[in-house]
Tab-separated table of N, CA, C and O in Angstrom:
chain	number	residue	atom	x	y	z
A	522	UNK	N	9.152	7.002	-43.060
A	522	UNK	CA	8.130	7.565	-44.496
A	522	UNK	C	7.525	6.771	-45.615
A	522	UNK	O	8.924	6.120	-46.013
A	523	UNK	N	6.659	6.907	-45.722
A	523	UNK	CA	5.653	5.275	-46.559
A	523	UNK	C	5.683	6.301	-48.062
A	523	UNK	O	5.470	7.472	-48.183
A	524	UNK	N	6.478	5.422	-49.415
A	524	UNK	CA	6.034	5.961	-50.637
A	524	UNK	C	4.480	5.610	-51.198
A	524	UNK	O	3.946	5.308	-50.350
A	525	UNK	N	4.043	6.380	-52.298
A	525	UNK	CA	2.787	6.421	-52.279
A	525	UNK	C	2.163	4.601	-52.780
A	525	UNK	O	1.102	4.165	-52.753
A	526	UNK	N	3.235	3.622	-53.221
A	526	UNK	CA	3.246	2.275	-53.187
A	526	UNK	C	2.890	1.355	-52.265
A	526	UNK	O	2.417	0.211	-52.149
A	527	UNK	N	3.389	1.834	-50.689
A	527	UNK	CA	3.356	1.286	-49.989
A	527	UNK	C	1.770	1.911	-48.748
A	527	UNK	O	1.636	1.374	-47.887
A	528	UNK	N	1.073	3.082	-49.640
A	528	UNK	CA	-0.496	2.823	-48.800
A	528	UNK	C	-1.567	3.050	-50.045
A	528	UNK	O	-1.343	2.952	-51.003
A	529	UNK	N	-2.507	1.862	-49.317
A	529	UNK	CA	-3.513	1.730	-50.000
A	529	UNK	C	-4.190	2.270	-50.513
A	529	UNK	O	-4.786	3.664	-49.771
A	530	UNK	N	-4.814	3.290	-51.881
A	530	UNK	CA	-5.150	3.877	-52.331
A	530	UNK	C	-6.450	4.346	-51.740
A	530	UNK	O	-7.263	5.432	-51.681
A	531	UNK	N	-7.415	3.132	-51.441
A	531	UNK	CA	-8.472	2.875	-50.890
A	531	UNK	C	-8.742	3.687	-49.596
A	531	UNK	O	-10.115	4.027	-49.256
A	532	UNK	N	-8.119	2.643	-48.995
A	532	UNK	CA	-8.389	3.086	-47.707
A	532	UNK	C	-7.397	3.772	-46.910
A	532	UNK	O	-7.614	4.468	-45.538
A	533	UNK	N	-6.078	3.641	-47.312
A	533	UNK	CA	-4.960	4.998	-46.730
A	533	UNK	C	-4.202	4.243	-45.699
A	533	UNK	O	-3.228	4.876	-45.137
A	534	UNK	N	-4.120	3.019	-45.478
A	534	UNK	CA	-3.842	2.237	-44.933
A	534	UNK	C	-2.857	1.754	-45.012
A	534	UNK	O	-2.053	1.395	-46.488
A	535	UNK	N	-1.512	1.227	-44.602
A	535	UNK	CA	0.095	1.260	-45.038
A	535	UNK	C	0.041	-0.446	-45.212
A	535	UNK	O	-1.080	-1.428	-44.998
A	536	UNK	N	0.920	-0.586	-45.996
A	536	UNK	CA	0.880	-2.125	-46.264
A	536	UNK	C	1.593	-2.670	-45.803
A	536	UNK	O	2.157	-2.495	-44.871
A	537	UNK	N	1.033	-4.411	-45.670
A	537	UNK	CA	1.274	-5.264	-44.550
A	537	UNK	C	3.334	-5.627	-45.506
A	537	UNK	O	3.287	-5.745	-46.387
A	538	UNK	N	3.648	-5.731	-44.250
A	538	UNK	CA	5.299	-5.941	-44.368
A	538	UNK	C	5.084	-7.722	-44.864
A	538	UNK	O	4.247	-8.169	-44.609
A	539	UNK	N	6.365	-7.633	-45.446
A	539	UNK	CA	6.394	-9.585	-46.099
A	539	UNK	C	6.242	-10.508	-44.947
A	539	UNK	O	5.549	-11.469	-44.687
A	540	UNK	N	6.855	-9.762	-43.632
A	540	UNK	CA	6.754	-10.849	-42.446
A	540	UNK	C	5.471	-10.761	-41.489
A	540	UNK	O	4.730	-11.832	-41.224
A	541	UNK	N	4.591	-9.429	-41.797
A	541	UNK	CA	3.663	-9.556	-41.343
A	541	UNK	C	2.387	-10.488	-42.107
A	541	UNK	O	1.459	-11.118	-41.408
A	542	UNK	N	2.443	-10.366	-43.627
A	542	UNK	CA	1.811	-11.320	-44.187
A	542	UNK	C	1.517	-12.294	-43.986
A	542	UNK	O	0.731	-13.265	-43.949
A	543	UNK	N	3.209	-12.910	-43.796
A	543	UNK	CA	3.455	-14.636	-43.492
A	543	UNK	C	2.700	-14.802	-42.005
A	543	UNK	O	1.924	-15.760	-42.206
A	544	UNK	N	2.962	-14.028	-41.539
A	544	UNK	CA	2.020	-14.076	-39.839
A	544	UNK	C	0.424	-14.322	-39.974
A	544	UNK	O	0.224	-15.119	-39.236
A	545	UNK	N	0.492	-13.370	-40.542
A	545	UNK	CA	-1.466	-13.593	-40.384
A	545	UNK	C	-2.076	-14.943	-41.625
A	545	UNK	O	-2.864	-15.351	-40.932
A	546	UNK	N	-0.944	-15.328	-42.613
A	546	UNK	CA	-1.826	-16.186	-43.594
A	546	UNK	C	-1.430	-17.652	-42.497
A	546	UNK	O	-2.046	-18.448	-42.794
A	547	UNK	N	-0.239	-17.650	-42.180
A	547	UNK	CA	0.285	-19.160	-41.184
A	547	UNK	C	-0.683	-19.121	-40.112
A	547	UNK	O	-1.397	-20.035	-39.765
A	548	UNK	N	-1.278	-18.135	-39.485
A	548	UNK	CA	-1.878	-17.999	-38.541
A	548	UNK	C	-3.548	-18.750	-38.881
A	548	UNK	O	-3.913	-19.067	-38.227
A	549	UNK	N	-3.879	-18.299	-40.089
A	549	UNK	CA	-5.277	-18.658	-40.474
A	549	UNK	C	-5.760	-19.614	-41.649
A	549	UNK	O	-6.250	-19.945	-41.534
A	550	UNK	N	-4.011	-20.156	-41.651
A	550	UNK	CA	-3.916	-21.791	-42.392
A	550	UNK	C	-3.493	-22.694	-41.682
A	550	UNK	O	-3.694	-23.694	-42.332
A	551	UNK	N	-2.845	-22.363	-40.940
A	551	UNK	CA	-2.265	-23.534	-40.035
A	551	UNK	C	-2.956	-24.594	-39.467
A	551	UNK	O	-3.836	-24.210	-38.384
A	552	UNK	N	-3.065	-25.918	-39.122
A	552	UNK	CA	-3.694	-26.631	-38.960
A	552	UNK	C	-2.504	-27.968	-37.615
A	552	UNK	O	-3.166	-27.957	-36.339
A	553	UNK	N	-1.314	-27.624	-37.318
A	553	UNK	CA	-0.571	-28.289	-36.886
A	553	UNK	C	0.201	-27.600	-35.931
A	553	UNK	O	1.453	-27.839	-35.385
A	554	UNK	N	-0.427	-26.017	-35.336
A	554	UNK	CA	0.568	-24.897	-35.314
A	554	UNK	C	1.231	-23.905	-35.821
A	554	UNK	O	1.483	-24.036	-37.123
A	555	UNK	N	1.818	-23.018	-35.064
A	555	UNK	CA	2.689	-22.260	-36.423
A	555	UNK	C	3.766	-22.359	-37.235
A	555	UNK	O	4.305	-23.464	-36.497
A	556	UNK	N	3.758	-22.041	-38.061
A	556	UNK	CA	4.966	-22.572	-39.031
A	556	UNK	C	4.829	-23.591	-39.824
A	556	UNK	O	4.925	-24.402	-40.896
A	557	UNK	N	2.988	-23.810	-39.792
A	557	UNK	CA	2.569	-24.935	-40.729
A	557	UNK	C	1.755	-24.586	-41.823
A	557	UNK	O	1.231	-25.731	-42.233
A	558	UNK	N	1.389	-23.686	-41.705
A	558	UNK	CA	0.122	-22.604	-42.894
A	558	UNK	C	1.016	-22.199	-44.300
A	558	UNK	O	2.190	-22.617	-44.576
A	559	UNK	N	0.257	-21.826	-44.854
A	559	UNK	CA	0.382	-21.730	-45.987
A	559	UNK	C	1.592	-20.012	-45.584
A	559	UNK	O	1.872	-19.464	-44.919
A	560	UNK	N	2.728	-19.860	-47.029
A	560	UNK	CA	3.413	-18.914	-47.110
A	560	UNK	C	2.853	-17.860	-48.463
A	560	UNK	O	2.042	-18.200	-49.005
A	561	UNK	N	3.305	-16.513	-48.364
A	561	UNK	CA	2.942	-16.076	-49.748
A	561	UNK	C	3.628	-16.212	-50.682
A	561	UNK	O	3.143	-16.442	-51.789
A	562	UNK	N	4.487	-16.979	-50.434
A	562	UNK	CA	5.337	-17.114	-51.961
A	562	UNK	C	4.816	-18.571	-52.428
A	562	UNK	O	4.621	-18.869	-53.930
A	563	UNK	N	3.756	-19.194	-51.940
A	563	UNK	CA	2.793	-20.347	-52.244
A	563	UNK	C	2.131	-20.343	-53.084
A	563	UNK	O	1.450	-20.900	-53.809
A	564	UNK	N	1.314	-19.073	-52.446
A	564	UNK	CA	0.194	-18.162	-53.071
A	564	UNK	C	0.577	-17.409	-54.561
A	564	UNK	O	0.362	-17.503	-55.676
A	565	UNK	N	2.016	-17.318	-54.274
A	565	UNK	CA	2.733	-16.432	-55.843
A	565	UNK	C	2.602	-17.802	-56.700
A	565	UNK	O	2.023	-17.488	-58.138
A	566	UNK	N	3.336	-18.755	-56.291
A	566	UNK	CA	3.376	-19.981	-57.352
A	566	UNK	C	2.058	-20.712	-57.643
A	566	UNK	O	1.810	-20.630	-59.064
A	567	UNK	N	0.860	-20.504	-56.989
A	567	UNK	CA	-0.012	-21.130	-56.958
A	567	UNK	C	-0.937	-19.986	-58.087
A	567	UNK	O	-1.717	-20.828	-59.216
A	568	UNK	N	-0.882	-19.220	-57.916
A	568	UNK	CA	-1.239	-17.918	-59.000
A	568	UNK	C	-0.853	-18.127	-60.168
A	568	UNK	O	-1.590	-18.030	-61.086
A	569	UNK	N	0.546	-18.388	-60.295
A	569	UNK	CA	0.922	-18.230	-61.509
A	569	UNK	C	0.756	-19.760	-62.233
A	569	UNK	O	0.438	-19.636	-63.825
A	570	UNK	N	0.620	-20.664	-61.321
A	570	UNK	CA	0.129	-22.296	-62.077
A	570	UNK	C	-1.260	-22.288	-62.486
A	570	UNK	O	-1.367	-22.536	-63.664
A	571	UNK	N	-2.097	-21.186	-62.152
A	571	UNK	CA	-3.365	-21.330	-62.478
A	571	UNK	C	-3.497	-20.250	-63.640
A	571	UNK	O	-4.390	-20.933	-64.636
A	572	UNK	N	-2.457	-19.592	-64.210
A	572	UNK	CA	-2.598	-18.311	-65.019
A	572	UNK	C	-2.275	-19.449	-66.031
A	572	UNK	O	-2.872	-19.009	-67.455
A	573	UNK	N	-1.031	-20.195	-66.190
A	573	UNK	CA	-0.414	-21.186	-67.162
A	573	UNK	C	-1.655	-21.985	-67.703
A	573	UNK	O	-1.642	-22.323	-68.852
A	574	UNK	N	-2.604	-22.657	-66.364
A	574	UNK	CA	-3.115	-23.548	-66.975
A	574	UNK	C	-4.084	-22.658	-67.811
A	574	UNK	O	-5.018	-23.326	-68.265
A	575	UNK	N	-4.641	-21.317	-67.732
A	575	UNK	CA	-5.914	-21.408	-68.184
A	575	UNK	C	-5.284	-20.516	-69.304
A	575	UNK	O	-6.098	-19.973	-70.018
A	576	UNK	N	-3.796	-20.341	-70.136
A	576	UNK	CA	-3.388	-20.619	-71.338
A	576	UNK	C	-3.107	-18.990	-71.274
A	576	UNK	O	-2.846	-18.477	-72.501
A	577	UNK	N	-2.443	-18.404	-70.068
A	577	UNK	CA	-1.498	-17.241	-70.385
A	577	UNK	C	-0.223	-17.573	-71.171
A	577	UNK	O	0.236	-18.543	-70.811
A	578	UNK	N	0.353	-16.514	-71.587
A	578	UNK	CA	1.386	-17.437	-72.432
A	578	UNK	C	2.917	-16.910	-71.673
A	578	UNK	O	2.589	-16.087	-70.287
A	579	UNK	N	3.901	-17.532	-72.023
A	579	UNK	CA	4.983	-17.639	-71.281
A	579	UNK	C	5.177	-16.249	-71.161
A	579	UNK	O	5.753	-15.746	-69.848
A	580	UNK	N	5.535	-15.067	-71.794
A	580	UNK	CA	5.524	-13.694	-71.597
A	580	UNK	C	5.095	-13.070	-71.010
A	580	UNK	O	5.422	-12.423	-70.319
A	581	UNK	N	3.350	-13.608	-70.485
A	581	UNK	CA	2.553	-12.970	-69.750
A	581	UNK	C	3.170	-13.125	-68.720
A	581	UNK	O	2.781	-12.369	-67.940
A	582	UNK	N	3.549	-14.230	-68.120
A	582	UNK	CA	3.852	-15.132	-67.012
A	582	UNK	C	4.593	-14.311	-66.437
A	582	UNK	O	5.380	-14.285	-65.397
A	583	UNK	N	5.709	-14.236	-67.233
A	583	UNK	CA	7.142	-13.499	-67.038
A	583	UNK	C	6.913	-12.146	-66.830
A	583	UNK	O	7.569	-11.736	-65.410
A	584	UNK	N	6.124	-11.596	-67.363
A	584	UNK	CA	5.778	-10.110	-67.110
A	584	UNK	C	5.210	-9.922	-65.641
A	584	UNK	O	5.636	-9.162	-64.744
A	585	UNK	N	4.184	-10.796	-65.396
A	585	UNK	CA	3.333	-11.167	-63.898
A	585	UNK	C	4.093	-11.048	-63.055
A	585	UNK	O	3.850	-10.676	-61.902
A	586	UNK	N	4.840	-12.081	-63.292
A	586	UNK	CA	5.908	-12.543	-62.313
A	586	UNK	C	7.033	-12.001	-61.711
A	586	UNK	O	7.380	-11.844	-60.856
A	587	UNK	N	7.429	-10.849	-62.661
A	587	UNK	CA	8.654	-10.210	-62.512
A	587	UNK	C	10.154	-11.027	-62.853
A	587	UNK	O	11.235	-10.565	-62.097
A	588	UNK	N	9.658	-12.062	-63.075
A	588	UNK	CA	10.821	-12.862	-63.388
A	588	UNK	C	12.135	-12.178	-64.726
A	588	UNK	O	11.159	-12.240	-65.463
A	589	UNK	N	13.111	-12.640	-64.109
A	589	UNK	CA	14.179	-11.910	-65.593
A	589	UNK	C	14.609	-12.893	-66.420
A	589	UNK	O	14.505	-13.141	-67.570
A	590	UNK	N	14.520	-14.333	-65.980
A	590	UNK	CA	14.480	-15.275	-66.861
A	590	UNK	C	13.123	-16.128	-67.237
A	590	UNK	O	12.921	-16.394	-66.515
A	591	UNK	N	13.231	-16.231	-68.515
A	591	UNK	CA	12.427	-17.107	-68.793
A	591	UNK	C	12.132	-19.000	-68.162
A	591	UNK	O	11.359	-19.135	-68.358
A	592	UNK	N	13.124	-19.170	-67.978
A	592	UNK	CA	13.497	-20.692	-67.485
A	592	UNK	C	13.046	-20.803	-66.233
A	592	UNK	O	12.314	-21.758	-65.846
A	593	UNK	N	12.825	-19.793	-65.367
A	593	UNK	CA	12.306	-19.569	-64.082
A	593	UNK	C	10.737	-19.760	-64.213
A	593	UNK	O	10.108	-20.050	-62.907
A	594	UNK	N	9.761	-19.354	-65.322
A	594	UNK	CA	8.641	-19.413	-65.480
A	594	UNK	C	8.253	-20.530	-66.080
A	594	UNK	O	6.867	-21.165	-65.986
A	595	UNK	N	9.024	-20.875	-66.914
A	595	UNK	CA	8.480	-22.899	-67.982
A	595	UNK	C	7.746	-23.322	-66.886
A	595	UNK	O	6.853	-23.895	-67.384
A	596	UNK	N	7.929	-23.858	-65.717
A	596	UNK	CA	7.810	-24.439	-64.888
A	596	UNK	C	5.801	-24.430	-64.486
A	596	UNK	O	4.966	-24.980	-64.600
A	597	UNK	N	5.333	-23.164	-64.777
A	597	UNK	CA	4.100	-22.652	-64.534
A	597	UNK	C	3.690	-22.992	-66.227
A	597	UNK	O	1.827	-22.244	-65.894
A	598	UNK	N	3.985	-22.833	-67.500
A	598	UNK	CA	3.485	-22.492	-68.612
A	598	UNK	C	2.801	-24.230	-69.082
A	598	UNK	O	3.861	-25.169	-69.566
A	599	UNK	N	1.821	-24.491	-69.234
A	599	UNK	CA	1.463	-25.822	-69.683
A	599	UNK	C	0.371	-25.184	-70.573
A	599	UNK	O	-0.739	-25.059	-70.841
A	600	UNK	N	0.699	-25.282	-71.986
A	600	UNK	CA	-0.144	-24.482	-73.150
A	600	UNK	C	-1.331	-25.986	-73.138
A	600	UNK	O	-0.564	-27.566	-73.085
A	601	UNK	N	-2.337	-25.036	-73.518
A	601	UNK	CA	-3.601	-26.600	-73.977
A	601	UNK	C	-3.124	-27.569	-75.489
A	601	UNK	O	-2.896	-26.921	-76.494
A	602	UNK	N	-3.996	-28.843	-75.276
A	602	UNK	CA	-3.808	-29.027	-76.833
A	602	UNK	C	-4.437	-28.093	-77.856
A	602	UNK	O	-4.089	-28.189	-79.086
A	603	UNK	N	-5.512	-27.465	-77.634
A	603	UNK	CA	-5.776	-26.675	-78.962
A	603	UNK	C	-5.166	-25.798	-79.004
A	603	UNK	O	-4.845	-25.479	-80.353
A	604	UNK	N	-4.288	-25.127	-77.916
A	604	UNK	CA	-3.077	-23.764	-78.287
A	604	UNK	C	-2.219	-24.690	-79.468
A	604	UNK	O	-1.572	-24.053	-79.871
A	605	UNK	N	-1.732	-25.958	-78.918
A	605	UNK	CA	-0.494	-26.208	-79.865
A	605	UNK	C	-0.975	-26.696	-81.256
A	605	UNK	O	-0.513	-26.526	-82.026
A	606	UNK	N	-2.391	-27.183	-81.446
A	606	UNK	CA	-2.780	-27.348	-82.562
A	606	UNK	C	-3.074	-26.087	-83.460
A	606	UNK	O	-3.029	-26.038	-84.497
A	607	UNK	N	-3.461	-25.360	-82.607
A	607	UNK	CA	-3.265	-23.433	-83.733
A	607	UNK	C	-2.270	-23.055	-83.828
A	607	UNK	O	-2.223	-23.092	-84.925
A	608	UNK	N	-1.295	-23.440	-83.185
A	608	UNK	CA	0.205	-22.980	-83.503
A	608	UNK	C	0.801	-23.640	-85.030
A	608	UNK	O	1.042	-23.427	-85.494
A	609	UNK	N	0.358	-25.121	-84.454
A	609	UNK	CA	0.731	-26.060	-85.531
A	609	UNK	C	0.078	-25.597	-87.152
A	609	UNK	O	0.715	-25.956	-88.553
A	610	UNK	N	-0.967	-24.957	-87.110
A	610	UNK	CA	-1.844	-24.528	-88.327
A	610	UNK	C	-0.961	-23.514	-88.896
A	610	UNK	O	-0.874	-23.537	-90.336
A	611	UNK	N	-0.153	-23.276	-88.198
A	611	UNK	CA	1.018	-22.227	-88.955
A	611	UNK	C	2.267	-22.599	-89.930
A	611	UNK	O	2.642	-22.030	-90.349
A	612	UNK	N	2.270	-23.866	-89.554
A	612	UNK	CA	3.224	-24.641	-90.646
A	612	UNK	C	2.377	-25.335	-92.303
A	612	UNK	O	3.583	-25.442	-92.907
A	613	UNK	N	1.356	-24.831	-92.120
A	613	UNK	CA	0.608	-25.553	-93.310
A	613	UNK	C	1.311	-24.626	-94.741
A	613	UNK	O	1.106	-23.351	-94.455
A	614	UNK	N	1.800	-25.075	-95.830
A	614	UNK	CA	1.776	-24.611	-96.675
A	614	UNK	C	1.558	-23.199	-97.467
A	614	UNK	O	1.719	-22.211	-97.375
A	615	UNK	N	0.009	-23.056	-97.528
A	615	UNK	CA	-0.800	-22.137	-98.143
A	615	UNK	C	-1.151	-21.359	-97.209
A	615	UNK	O	-1.733	-20.083	-97.541
A	616	UNK	N	-0.624	-21.334	-95.972
A	616	UNK	CA	-1.110	-20.311	-94.934
A	616	UNK	C	-0.173	-19.355	-94.468
A	616	UNK	O	-0.486	-18.360	-94.002
A	617	UNK	N	0.954	-19.406	-95.120
A	617	UNK	CA	2.015	-18.852	-94.363
A	617	UNK	C	1.963	-17.074	-95.265
A	617	UNK	O	1.530	-17.277	-96.685
A	618	UNK	N	2.213	-15.508	-94.896
A	618	UNK	CA	2.495	-14.928	-95.434
A	618	UNK	C	3.510	-14.533	-96.215
A	618	UNK	O	4.948	-15.576	-95.561
A	619	UNK	N	4.038	-14.577	-97.579
A	619	UNK	CA	5.174	-14.385	-97.792
A	619	UNK	C	5.994	-13.021	-98.423
A	619	UNK	O	4.670	-11.775	-98.748
């Protein structure tokens, strides 16, 4: 019995299992035979890295990835020099709300 989250709302088809997704992805990305292609976990890491490089906050990366610990998400968080400069302006004496 499939739950509502296991069925695509558009097509009505069942969702792939992790093993099925891994086998399909490996079959379409391997160059040196079975087991040499991409893994779904690598795509997850790549997506988080791109979001982090694009300016997503650490809290948003944590929410998106569903990591419980912030330390596990820090590797994807690379604030831009502009973002760091913007945060630094908050330290100017006249700009603070008192």
